[in-house]
Amino acid sequence: AQKVTQAQTEISVVEKEDVTLDCVYETRDTTYYLFWYKQPPSGELVFLIRRNSFDEQNEISGRYSWNFQKSTSSFNFTITASQVVDSAVYFCALTGRGSNYKLTFGKGTLLTVNP
Amino acid sequence: NAGVTQTPKFQVLKTGQSMTLQCAQDMNHEYMSWYRQDPGMGLRLIHYSVGAGITDQGEVPNGYNVSRSTTEDFPLRLLSAAPSQTSVYFCASSYSGILGGEQYFGPGTRLTVT
């Protein structure tokens, strides 16, 4: 069985602060993919990143960066110099070879960036 | 490309009524799925399909039916609505056979059952 844990239910920061959203996963698959999605107040789900289990390189995209560590089964997401527009619910998700394309989501972290 | 479309955007039902939530995609994706989102619960998989004529249950299938007669459409049927089915429903699609393909989500349907 797959499981994704986002221990932080809510985080509140002041604009320009850096913030890290934690994601810990469990899977028996050796081949799997991890995702982050953003859900702004408007409600749509926006794909941010996909990472496969064989690629542990960290990724940076503008103010966003992701740290994938298989040794600790973690896929953490950092926003540098946060902005009010970053306020959203962020979901971490997992799919594996044994899951038949099923995507398992964490419960999400509500990030509020205050001006 | 319209991507993934869902209708209606909002719906209010009375307990016991039935209805169908529509989902369509124009990207020729084999894989389609339905999720429900409840406060504090994340997104939970209801049903999914890996191609026309093939469907399977997800984590929370009770009270819902699906069918997949075409690649484009994947409707979700509520047989007898209950207040516990009050939720936001998302449809998603992706390429099949490529593990880890990005799932494209529709805009969601907000359903209230009174």
PDB file of C-alpha atoms in Angstrom:
ATOM      1  CA  ALA A   1       0.000   0.000   0.000  1.00  0.00           C
ATOM      2  CA  GLN A   2       1.081   3.530  -0.683  1.00  0.00           C
ATOM      3  CA  LYS A   3       0.927   6.391   1.762  1.00  0.00           C
ATOM      4  CA  VAL A   4       1.823  10.066   1.653  1.00  0.00           C
ATOM      5  CA  THR A   5       2.122  12.102   4.829  1.00  0.00           C
ATOM      6  CA  GLN A   6       2.140  15.877   4.940  1.00  0.00           C
ATOM      7  CA  ALA A   7       2.523  16.527   8.635  1.00  0.00           C
ATOM      8  CA  GLN A   8       2.096  20.298   8.351  1.00  0.00           C
ATOM      9  CA  THR A   9      -1.604  21.050   8.128  1.00  0.00           C
ATOM     10  CA  GLU A  10      -1.192  24.829   7.999  1.00  0.00           C
ATOM     11  CA  ILE A  11       1.766  27.173   7.714  1.00  0.00           C
ATOM     12  CA  SER A  12       1.681  30.942   7.962  1.00  0.00           C
ATOM     13  CA  VAL A  13       4.614  33.126   6.939  1.00  0.00           C
ATOM     14  CA  VAL A  14       5.298  36.743   6.184  1.00  0.00           C
ATOM     15  CA  GLU A  15       6.124  37.741   2.638  1.00  0.00           C
ATOM     16  CA  LYS A  16       9.768  37.235   1.624  1.00  0.00           C
ATOM     17  CA  GLU A  17      10.301  34.475   4.166  1.00  0.00           C
ATOM     18  CA  ASP A  18      11.509  31.089   2.926  1.00  0.00           C
ATOM     19  CA  VAL A  19       9.208  28.179   3.675  1.00  0.00           C
ATOM     20  CA  THR A  20       9.602  24.405   3.361  1.00  0.00           C
ATOM     21  CA  LEU A  21       6.693  22.031   2.949  1.00  0.00           C
ATOM     22  CA  ASP A  22       7.400  18.492   4.092  1.00  0.00           C
ATOM     23  CA  CYS A  23       6.345  15.294   2.355  1.00  0.00           C
ATOM     24  CA  VAL A  24       7.113  11.770   3.543  1.00  0.00           C
ATOM     25  CA  TYR A  25       6.013   8.757   1.555  1.00  0.00           C
ATOM     26  CA  GLU A  26       5.729   5.007   1.927  1.00  0.00           C
ATOM     27  CA  THR A  27       5.774   2.519  -0.909  1.00  0.00           C
ATOM     28  CA  ARG A  28       6.960  -1.016  -1.625  1.00  0.00           C
ATOM     29  CA  ASP A  29       7.599  -0.192  -5.269  1.00  0.00           C
ATOM     30  CA  THR A  30      11.137   0.262  -6.493  1.00  0.00           C
ATOM     31  CA  THR A  31       9.900   2.348  -9.408  1.00  0.00           C
ATOM     32  CA  TYR A  32       7.651   5.214  -8.450  1.00  0.00           C
ATOM     33  CA  TYR A  33       6.922   8.862  -9.149  1.00  0.00           C
ATOM     34  CA  LEU A  34       6.365  11.757  -6.794  1.00  0.00           C
ATOM     35  CA  PHE A  35       4.411  14.904  -7.563  1.00  0.00           C
ATOM     36  CA  TRP A  36       3.583  18.276  -6.117  1.00  0.00           C
ATOM     37  CA  TYR A  37       0.349  20.060  -6.985  1.00  0.00           C
ATOM     38  CA  LYS A  38      -0.808  23.540  -6.016  1.00  0.00           C
ATOM     39  CA  GLN A  39      -4.443  24.421  -5.340  1.00  0.00           C
ATOM     40  CA  PRO A  40      -4.939  28.189  -5.157  1.00  0.00           C
ATOM     41  CA  PRO A  41      -8.079  29.705  -3.616  1.00  0.00           C
ATOM     42  CA  SER A  42      -9.775  29.518  -7.022  1.00  0.00           C
ATOM     43  CA  GLY A  43      -9.830  25.740  -6.602  1.00  0.00           C
ATOM     44  CA  GLU A  44      -8.082  24.315  -9.649  1.00  0.00           C
ATOM     45  CA  LEU A  45      -5.217  21.861  -9.305  1.00  0.00           C
ATOM     46  CA  VAL A  46      -1.952  23.010 -10.830  1.00  0.00           C
ATOM     47  CA  PHE A  47       0.846  20.550 -11.556  1.00  0.00           C
ATOM     48  CA  LEU A  48       4.224  21.739 -10.241  1.00  0.00           C
ATOM     49  CA  ILE A  49       6.713  18.902 -10.569  1.00  0.00           C
ATOM     50  CA  ARG A  50       7.205  15.175 -11.172  1.00  0.00           C
ATOM     51  CA  ARG A  51      10.218  13.235  -9.933  1.00  0.00           C
ATOM     52  CA  ASN A  52      10.987   9.560 -10.554  1.00  0.00           C
ATOM     53  CA  SER A  53      12.547   7.248  -8.011  1.00  0.00           C
ATOM     54  CA  PHE A  54      15.795   6.939  -9.952  1.00  0.00           C
ATOM     55  CA  ASP A  55      16.541  10.628 -10.053  1.00  0.00           C
ATOM     56  CA  GLU A  56      17.577  12.079  -6.723  1.00  0.00           C
ATOM     57  CA  GLN A  57      18.897  15.313  -8.116  1.00  0.00           C
ATOM     58  CA  ASN A  58      17.423  18.372  -6.511  1.00  0.00           C
ATOM     59  CA  GLU A  59      15.437  20.604  -8.805  1.00  0.00           C
ATOM     60  CA  ILE A  60      15.128  24.359  -8.862  1.00  0.00           C
ATOM     61  CA  SER A  61      12.584  26.339 -10.827  1.00  0.00           C
ATOM     62  CA  GLY A  62      12.690  30.035 -10.080  1.00  0.00           C
ATOM     63  CA  ARG A  63      11.777  30.489  -6.422  1.00  0.00           C
ATOM     64  CA  TYR A  64      10.729  26.842  -6.109  1.00  0.00           C
ATOM     65  CA  SER A  65      13.066  23.981  -5.240  1.00  0.00           C
ATOM     66  CA  TRP A  66      12.563  20.353  -4.404  1.00  0.00           C
ATOM     67  CA  ASN A  67      14.713  18.041  -2.297  1.00  0.00           C
ATOM     68  CA  PHE A  68      14.210  14.326  -2.938  1.00  0.00           C
ATOM     69  CA  GLN A  69      15.909  11.940  -0.496  1.00  0.00           C
ATOM     70  CA  LYS A  70      15.219   8.242  -0.891  1.00  0.00           C
ATOM     71  CA  SER A  71      17.123   7.445   2.310  1.00  0.00           C
ATOM     72  CA  THR A  72      14.498   9.272   4.343  1.00  0.00           C
ATOM     73  CA  SER A  73      11.577   8.750   1.904  1.00  0.00           C
ATOM     74  CA  SER A  74      11.068  12.465   1.686  1.00  0.00           C
ATOM     75  CA  PHE A  75      10.277  14.894  -1.115  1.00  0.00           C
ATOM     76  CA  ASN A  76      10.277  18.352   0.394  1.00  0.00           C
ATOM     77  CA  PHE A  77       9.309  21.565  -1.355  1.00  0.00           C
ATOM     78  CA  THR A  78      10.875  24.943  -0.586  1.00  0.00           C
ATOM     79  CA  ILE A  79       9.614  28.332  -1.668  1.00  0.00           C
ATOM     80  CA  THR A  80      12.260  31.034  -1.451  1.00  0.00           C
ATOM     81  CA  ALA A  81      11.245  34.632  -0.831  1.00  0.00           C
ATOM     82  CA  SER A  82       7.569  33.756  -0.560  1.00  0.00           C
ATOM     83  CA  GLN A  83       4.915  35.988  -2.093  1.00  0.00           C
ATOM     84  CA  VAL A  84       1.237  36.494  -1.350  1.00  0.00           C
ATOM     85  CA  VAL A  85       0.409  34.702  -4.625  1.00  0.00           C
ATOM     86  CA  ASP A  86       2.008  31.568  -3.196  1.00  0.00           C
ATOM     87  CA  SER A  87      -0.892  31.262  -0.752  1.00  0.00           C
ATOM     88  CA  ALA A  88      -2.554  27.959  -1.591  1.00  0.00           C
ATOM     89  CA  VAL A  89      -2.992  24.365  -0.534  1.00  0.00           C
ATOM     90  CA  TYR A  90      -0.077  22.236  -1.666  1.00  0.00           C
ATOM     91  CA  PHE A  91      -0.431  18.505  -2.218  1.00  0.00           C
ATOM     92  CA  CYS A  92       2.260  15.881  -2.458  1.00  0.00           C
ATOM     93  CA  ALA A  93       1.306  12.716  -4.361  1.00  0.00           C
ATOM     94  CA  LEU A  94       2.761   9.316  -5.244  1.00  0.00           C
ATOM     95  CA  THR A  95       2.210   6.649  -7.887  1.00  0.00           C
ATOM     96  CA  GLY A  96       4.071   3.394  -8.272  1.00  0.00           C
ATOM     97  CA  ARG A  97       4.457   0.462 -10.620  1.00  0.00           C
ATOM     98  CA  GLY A  98       2.309  -1.686  -8.401  1.00  0.00           C
ATOM     99  CA  SER A  99      -0.504   0.828  -8.063  1.00  0.00           C
ATOM    100  CA  ASN A 100      -1.909   0.505 -11.574  1.00  0.00           C
ATOM    101  CA  TYR A 101      -1.757   4.248 -12.230  1.00  0.00           C
ATOM    102  CA  LYS A 102      -3.442   5.172  -8.983  1.00  0.00           C
ATOM    103  CA  LEU A 103      -2.268   8.489  -7.571  1.00  0.00           C
ATOM    104  CA  THR A 104      -2.175   8.671  -3.772  1.00  0.00           C
ATOM    105  CA  PHE A 105      -2.362  12.173  -2.317  1.00  0.00           C
ATOM    106  CA  GLY A 106      -1.301  13.555   1.008  1.00  0.00           C
ATOM    107  CA  LYS A 107      -3.863  15.590   2.925  1.00  0.00           C
ATOM    108  CA  GLY A 108      -2.286  18.852   1.866  1.00  0.00           C
ATOM    109  CA  THR A 109      -0.625  21.814   3.540  1.00  0.00           C
ATOM    110  CA  LEU A 110      -2.377  25.185   3.593  1.00  0.00           C
ATOM    111  CA  LEU A 111       0.217  27.903   3.107  1.00  0.00           C
ATOM    112  CA  THR A 112      -0.755  31.465   3.919  1.00  0.00           C
ATOM    113  CA  VAL A 113       1.660  34.199   2.982  1.00  0.00           C
ATOM    114  CA  ASN A 114       0.854  37.471   4.718  1.00  0.00           C
ATOM    115  CA  PRO A 115       1.931  40.829   3.318  1.00  0.00           C
TER     116      PRO A 115
ATOM    117  CA  ASN B   1      -7.380  21.935 -26.723  1.00  0.00           C
ATOM    118  CA  ALA B   2     -10.025  22.324 -24.053  1.00  0.00           C
ATOM    119  CA  GLY B   3      -8.149  19.891 -21.804  1.00  0.00           C
ATOM    120  CA  VAL B   4     -10.356  18.240 -19.183  1.00  0.00           C
ATOM    121  CA  THR B   5     -13.858  19.635 -18.884  1.00  0.00           C
ATOM    122  CA  GLN B   6     -16.410  18.914 -16.187  1.00  0.00           C
ATOM    123  CA  THR B   7     -20.093  19.741 -15.964  1.00  0.00           C
ATOM    124  CA  PRO B   8     -21.859  21.019 -13.997  1.00  0.00           C
ATOM    125  CA  LYS B   9     -19.681  23.313 -11.885  1.00  0.00           C
ATOM    126  CA  PHE B  10     -22.174  23.382  -9.039  1.00  0.00           C
ATOM    127  CA  GLN B  11     -25.043  21.081  -8.120  1.00  0.00           C
ATOM    128  CA  VAL B  12     -27.449  20.746  -5.230  1.00  0.00           C
ATOM    129  CA  LEU B  13     -29.271  17.448  -4.784  1.00  0.00           C
ATOM    130  CA  LYS B  14     -31.774  16.126  -2.314  1.00  0.00           C
ATOM    131  CA  THR B  15     -31.066  12.901  -0.502  1.00  0.00           C
ATOM    132  CA  GLY B  16     -32.033   9.951  -2.675  1.00  0.00           C
ATOM    133  CA  GLN B  17     -31.788  11.736  -6.006  1.00  0.00           C
ATOM    134  CA  SER B  18     -29.491  10.437  -8.708  1.00  0.00           C
ATOM    135  CA  MET B  19     -27.331  12.366 -11.111  1.00  0.00           C
ATOM    136  CA  THR B  20     -24.376  12.086 -13.466  1.00  0.00           C
ATOM    137  CA  LEU B  21     -21.268  14.215 -13.327  1.00  0.00           C
ATOM    138  CA  GLN B  22     -19.809  14.624 -16.767  1.00  0.00           C
ATOM    139  CA  CYS B  23     -16.112  14.537 -17.638  1.00  0.00           C
ATOM    140  CA  ALA B  24     -14.538  14.824 -21.062  1.00  0.00           C
ATOM    141  CA  GLN B  25     -11.003  15.224 -22.366  1.00  0.00           C
ATOM    142  CA  ASP B  26      -9.712  15.963 -25.840  1.00  0.00           C
ATOM    143  CA  MET B  27      -6.087  14.898 -25.383  1.00  0.00           C
ATOM    144  CA  ASN B  28      -6.594  11.257 -26.370  1.00  0.00           C
ATOM    145  CA  HIS B  29      -5.543  10.123 -22.914  1.00  0.00           C
ATOM    146  CA  GLU B  30      -6.171   6.483 -22.110  1.00  0.00           C
ATOM    147  CA  TYR B  31      -6.229   6.943 -18.348  1.00  0.00           C
ATOM    148  CA  MET B  32      -9.045   8.810 -16.593  1.00  0.00           C
ATOM    149  CA  SER B  33     -10.021   8.995 -12.971  1.00  0.00           C
ATOM    150  CA  TRP B  34     -12.419  10.570 -10.494  1.00  0.00           C
ATOM    151  CA  TYR B  35     -11.419  11.995  -7.125  1.00  0.00           C
ATOM    152  CA  ARG B  36     -13.345  13.578  -4.324  1.00  0.00           C
ATOM    153  CA  GLN B  37     -11.881  16.283  -2.128  1.00  0.00           C
ATOM    154  CA  ASP B  38     -13.087  16.778   1.404  1.00  0.00           C
ATOM    155  CA  PRO B  39     -11.697  19.223   3.986  1.00  0.00           C
ATOM    156  CA  GLY B  40      -8.601  17.819   5.669  1.00  0.00           C
ATOM    157  CA  MET B  41      -8.723  14.612   3.610  1.00  0.00           C
ATOM    158  CA  GLY B  42      -6.809  15.495   0.483  1.00  0.00           C
ATOM    159  CA  LEU B  43      -8.004  13.889  -2.748  1.00  0.00           C
ATOM    160  CA  ARG B  44      -9.280  10.345  -2.658  1.00  0.00           C
ATOM    161  CA  LEU B  45      -9.669   8.144  -5.714  1.00  0.00           C
ATOM    162  CA  ILE B  46     -13.225   6.974  -6.446  1.00  0.00           C
ATOM    163  CA  HIS B  47     -12.927   5.092  -9.758  1.00  0.00           C
ATOM    164  CA  TYR B  48     -10.496   5.008 -12.612  1.00  0.00           C
ATOM    165  CA  SER B  49     -10.201   3.693 -16.146  1.00  0.00           C
ATOM    166  CA  VAL B  50      -7.159   2.634 -18.138  1.00  0.00           C
ATOM    167  CA  GLY B  51      -8.998   2.673 -21.441  1.00  0.00           C
ATOM    168  CA  ALA B  52     -12.388   2.431 -23.113  1.00  0.00           C
ATOM    169  CA  GLY B  53     -14.374  -0.448 -21.671  1.00  0.00           C
ATOM    170  CA  ILE B  54     -12.068  -0.880 -18.651  1.00  0.00           C
ATOM    171  CA  THR B  55     -12.849   0.545 -15.224  1.00  0.00           C
ATOM    172  CA  ASP B  56     -11.811  -0.274 -11.690  1.00  0.00           C
ATOM    173  CA  GLN B  57     -12.485   0.867  -8.150  1.00  0.00           C
ATOM    174  CA  GLY B  58     -10.368   3.255  -6.190  1.00  0.00           C
ATOM    175  CA  GLU B  59     -10.260   3.975  -2.490  1.00  0.00           C
ATOM    176  CA  VAL B  60     -13.854   5.181  -1.978  1.00  0.00           C
ATOM    177  CA  PRO B  61     -16.099   3.635  -4.675  1.00  0.00           C
ATOM    178  CA  ASN B  62     -19.282   2.980  -2.689  1.00  0.00           C
ATOM    179  CA  GLY B  63     -22.310   4.876  -3.939  1.00  0.00           C
ATOM    180  CA  TYR B  64     -20.766   5.674  -7.333  1.00  0.00           C
ATOM    181  CA  ASN B  65     -20.816   4.012 -10.742  1.00  0.00           C
ATOM    182  CA  VAL B  66     -18.719   4.662 -13.813  1.00  0.00           C
ATOM    183  CA  SER B  67     -18.496   3.470 -17.384  1.00  0.00           C
ATOM    184  CA  ARG B  68     -16.108   4.239 -20.207  1.00  0.00           C
ATOM    185  CA  SER B  69     -17.659   3.734 -23.624  1.00  0.00           C
ATOM    186  CA  THR B  70     -15.333   6.171 -25.420  1.00  0.00           C
ATOM    187  CA  THR B  71     -11.791   7.415 -24.882  1.00  0.00           C
ATOM    188  CA  GLU B  72     -13.046  10.964 -24.414  1.00  0.00           C
ATOM    189  CA  ASP B  73     -15.774  10.579 -21.793  1.00  0.00           C
ATOM    190  CA  PHE B  74     -15.832   9.217 -18.255  1.00  0.00           C
ATOM    191  CA  PRO B  75     -19.100  10.035 -16.454  1.00  0.00           C
ATOM    192  CA  LEU B  76     -19.571   9.480 -12.736  1.00  0.00           C
ATOM    193  CA  ARG B  77     -23.035   8.426 -11.574  1.00  0.00           C
ATOM    194  CA  LEU B  78     -24.402   8.925  -8.100  1.00  0.00           C
ATOM    195  CA  LEU B  79     -27.065   6.278  -7.692  1.00  0.00           C
ATOM    196  CA  SER B  80     -28.869   7.603  -4.609  1.00  0.00           C
ATOM    197  CA  ALA B  81     -27.283  10.746  -3.237  1.00  0.00           C
ATOM    198  CA  ALA B  82     -26.457  10.952   0.457  1.00  0.00           C
ATOM    199  CA  PRO B  83     -25.252  13.924   2.540  1.00  0.00           C
ATOM    200  CA  SER B  84     -21.906  12.110   2.940  1.00  0.00           C
ATOM    201  CA  GLN B  85     -21.371  12.624  -0.788  1.00  0.00           C
ATOM    202  CA  THR B  86     -21.257  16.379  -0.365  1.00  0.00           C
ATOM    203  CA  SER B  87     -17.824  17.149  -1.753  1.00  0.00           C
ATOM    204  CA  VAL B  88     -15.817  18.639  -4.575  1.00  0.00           C
ATOM    205  CA  TYR B  89     -15.292  16.171  -7.396  1.00  0.00           C
ATOM    206  CA  PHE B  90     -12.331  16.279  -9.744  1.00  0.00           C
ATOM    207  CA  CYS B  91     -11.847  14.366 -12.956  1.00  0.00           C
ATOM    208  CA  ALA B  92      -8.316  13.780 -14.260  1.00  0.00           C
ATOM    209  CA  SER B  93      -6.672  12.232 -17.298  1.00  0.00           C
ATOM    210  CA  SER B  94      -3.188  11.225 -18.369  1.00  0.00           C
ATOM    211  CA  TYR B  95      -1.327   9.120 -20.875  1.00  0.00           C
ATOM    212  CA  SER B  96      -1.373   5.470 -19.936  1.00  0.00           C
ATOM    213  CA  GLY B  97       1.532   3.108 -20.233  1.00  0.00           C
ATOM    214  CA  ILE B  98       3.935   5.858 -19.214  1.00  0.00           C
ATOM    215  CA  LEU B  99       4.211   5.533 -15.476  1.00  0.00           C
ATOM    216  CA  GLY B 100       4.309   8.854 -13.798  1.00  0.00           C
ATOM    217  CA  GLY B 101       2.620  10.789 -16.558  1.00  0.00           C
ATOM    218  CA  GLU B 102       1.300  14.124 -15.421  1.00  0.00           C
ATOM    219  CA  GLN B 103      -2.385  13.995 -14.569  1.00  0.00           C
ATOM    220  CA  TYR B 104      -4.428  16.839 -15.977  1.00  0.00           C
ATOM    221  CA  PHE B 105      -7.295  17.872 -13.731  1.00  0.00           C
ATOM    222  CA  GLY B 106     -10.638  19.362 -14.617  1.00  0.00           C
ATOM    223  CA  PRO B 107     -11.939  22.458 -12.798  1.00  0.00           C
ATOM    224  CA  GLY B 108     -14.058  20.452 -10.385  1.00  0.00           C
ATOM    225  CA  THR B 109     -17.748  20.056  -9.546  1.00  0.00           C
ATOM    226  CA  ARG B 110     -18.987  21.247  -6.169  1.00  0.00           C
ATOM    227  CA  LEU B 111     -21.841  18.981  -5.056  1.00  0.00           C
ATOM    228  CA  THR B 112     -24.081  19.571  -2.074  1.00  0.00           C
ATOM    229  CA  VAL B 113     -26.552  16.928  -0.924  1.00  0.00           C
ATOM    230  CA  THR B 114     -29.240  18.118   1.451  1.00  0.00           C
TER     231      THR B 114
END
